[in-house]
């Protein structure tokens, strides 16, 4: 692993249009020790039709209405960015159009996030890349060819600070549908930093992804899974988010760079678990030692089982007691 995994606590629009609730979500992310908190800046008229034309008449788009009712104002986002600076947790957002992109960049985010739905939106990808900031792009619902086109689009602007997030756009996503081996495909195809946008329940997929070498992980969270709104039902509640972060950190520790040195805790076990060479009976001075005169048992002593050829056929230099550990200075 190249370093600490960056955990994005994805608040999305779980604030429901309330600045106070958004501030509460920021506190939850900070207390869970996430590395950043992320919202979704959605202008409904930039993402949805207000009405559908169907069979000769118009029908109201209920999603448009719900999104409009759950909007934060630009002033809200500015206030939340200040709150994040005061609390010491970076804030960013997914953006879906030029207005959201410009507002986000005004807030000086650590990265810009492009959702899976816009991986094939060259105009938005170019505009975001041209801001010169780190760009994180999710790859849900996309073929490898579509991802390749998006990568070329971003890199073509001269911005090489690009992270690809493996994502399966199923909410929640069963573990068996996660296709985590696609992480390896992304690394091999593009040589870029890769992360996981995790829509599973629990932290197992994240732990596996950490063991594979991801550098970014994104997870939805909420203050209450029973709350009304788009993403609450499959998001983690506060205690769940804290446990998720702890599990990712534990997975990191389990995957730390290997060392040839035996740690002290293992050395203690080694002393009682490894075998050594012992006298099977009393051996007299000058007596030639046969293999039958020896036993190879626990605990660890001066010689290893592989040293037995250094003892067999040699003569005892002194009297050796039964069950006494053998060392080379005792034979010759």
PDB file of N, CA and C in Angstrom, residues 36 46 61 153 161-162 193-194 234 309:
ATOM      1  N   UNK A  36     -12.803  13.128   4.722  1.00  0.00           N
ATOM      2  CA  UNK A  36     -13.532  14.271   4.164  1.00  0.00           C
ATOM      3  C   UNK A  36     -15.016  13.939   4.162  1.00  0.00           C
ATOM      4  N   UNK A  46     -31.013  21.342 -13.872  1.00  0.00           N
ATOM      5  CA  UNK A  46     -29.825  20.946 -14.621  1.00  0.00           C
ATOM      6  C   UNK A  46     -29.655  19.444 -14.704  1.00  0.00           C
ATOM      7  N   UNK A  61     -42.968  15.600 -12.780  1.00  0.00           N
ATOM      8  CA  UNK A  61     -41.851  14.737 -12.383  1.00  0.00           C
ATOM      9  C   UNK A  61     -41.676  14.845 -10.870  1.00  0.00           C
ATOM     10  N   UNK A 153     -10.524  12.009 -22.211  1.00  0.00           N
ATOM     11  CA  UNK A 153     -11.115  13.350 -22.169  1.00  0.00           C
ATOM     12  C   UNK A 153     -10.483  14.188 -21.073  1.00  0.00           C
ATOM     13  N   UNK A 161      -4.312  14.689 -12.557  1.00  0.00           N
ATOM     14  CA  UNK A 161      -4.647  14.353 -11.167  1.00  0.00           C
ATOM     15  C   UNK A 161      -6.043  13.736 -11.132  1.00  0.00           C
ATOM     16  N   UNK A 162      -6.112  12.485 -11.589  1.00  0.00           N
ATOM     17  CA  UNK A 162      -7.390  11.808 -11.798  1.00  0.00           C
ATOM     18  C   UNK A 162      -7.438  10.514 -10.986  1.00  0.00           C
ATOM     19  N   UNK A 193      -4.541   6.164  -9.933  1.00  0.00           N
ATOM     20  CA  UNK A 193      -5.064   5.803  -8.613  1.00  0.00           C
ATOM     21  C   UNK A 193      -6.511   5.325  -8.736  1.00  0.00           C
ATOM     22  N   UNK A 194      -6.832   4.302  -7.971  1.00  0.00           N
ATOM     23  CA  UNK A 194      -8.160   3.691  -8.048  1.00  0.00           C
ATOM     24  C   UNK A 194      -8.765   3.631  -6.650  1.00  0.00           C
ATOM     25  N   UNK A 234     -30.052   2.962   2.627  1.00  0.00           N
ATOM     26  CA  UNK A 234     -28.881   2.088   2.488  1.00  0.00           C
ATOM     27  C   UNK A 234     -27.605   2.744   3.025  1.00  0.00           C
ATOM     28  N   UNK A 309      22.468 -32.896  11.512  1.00  0.00           N
ATOM     29  CA  UNK A 309      23.642 -33.498  10.865  1.00  0.00           C
ATOM     30  C   UNK A 309      24.952 -32.993  11.468  1.00  0.00           C
TER      31      UNK A 309
END
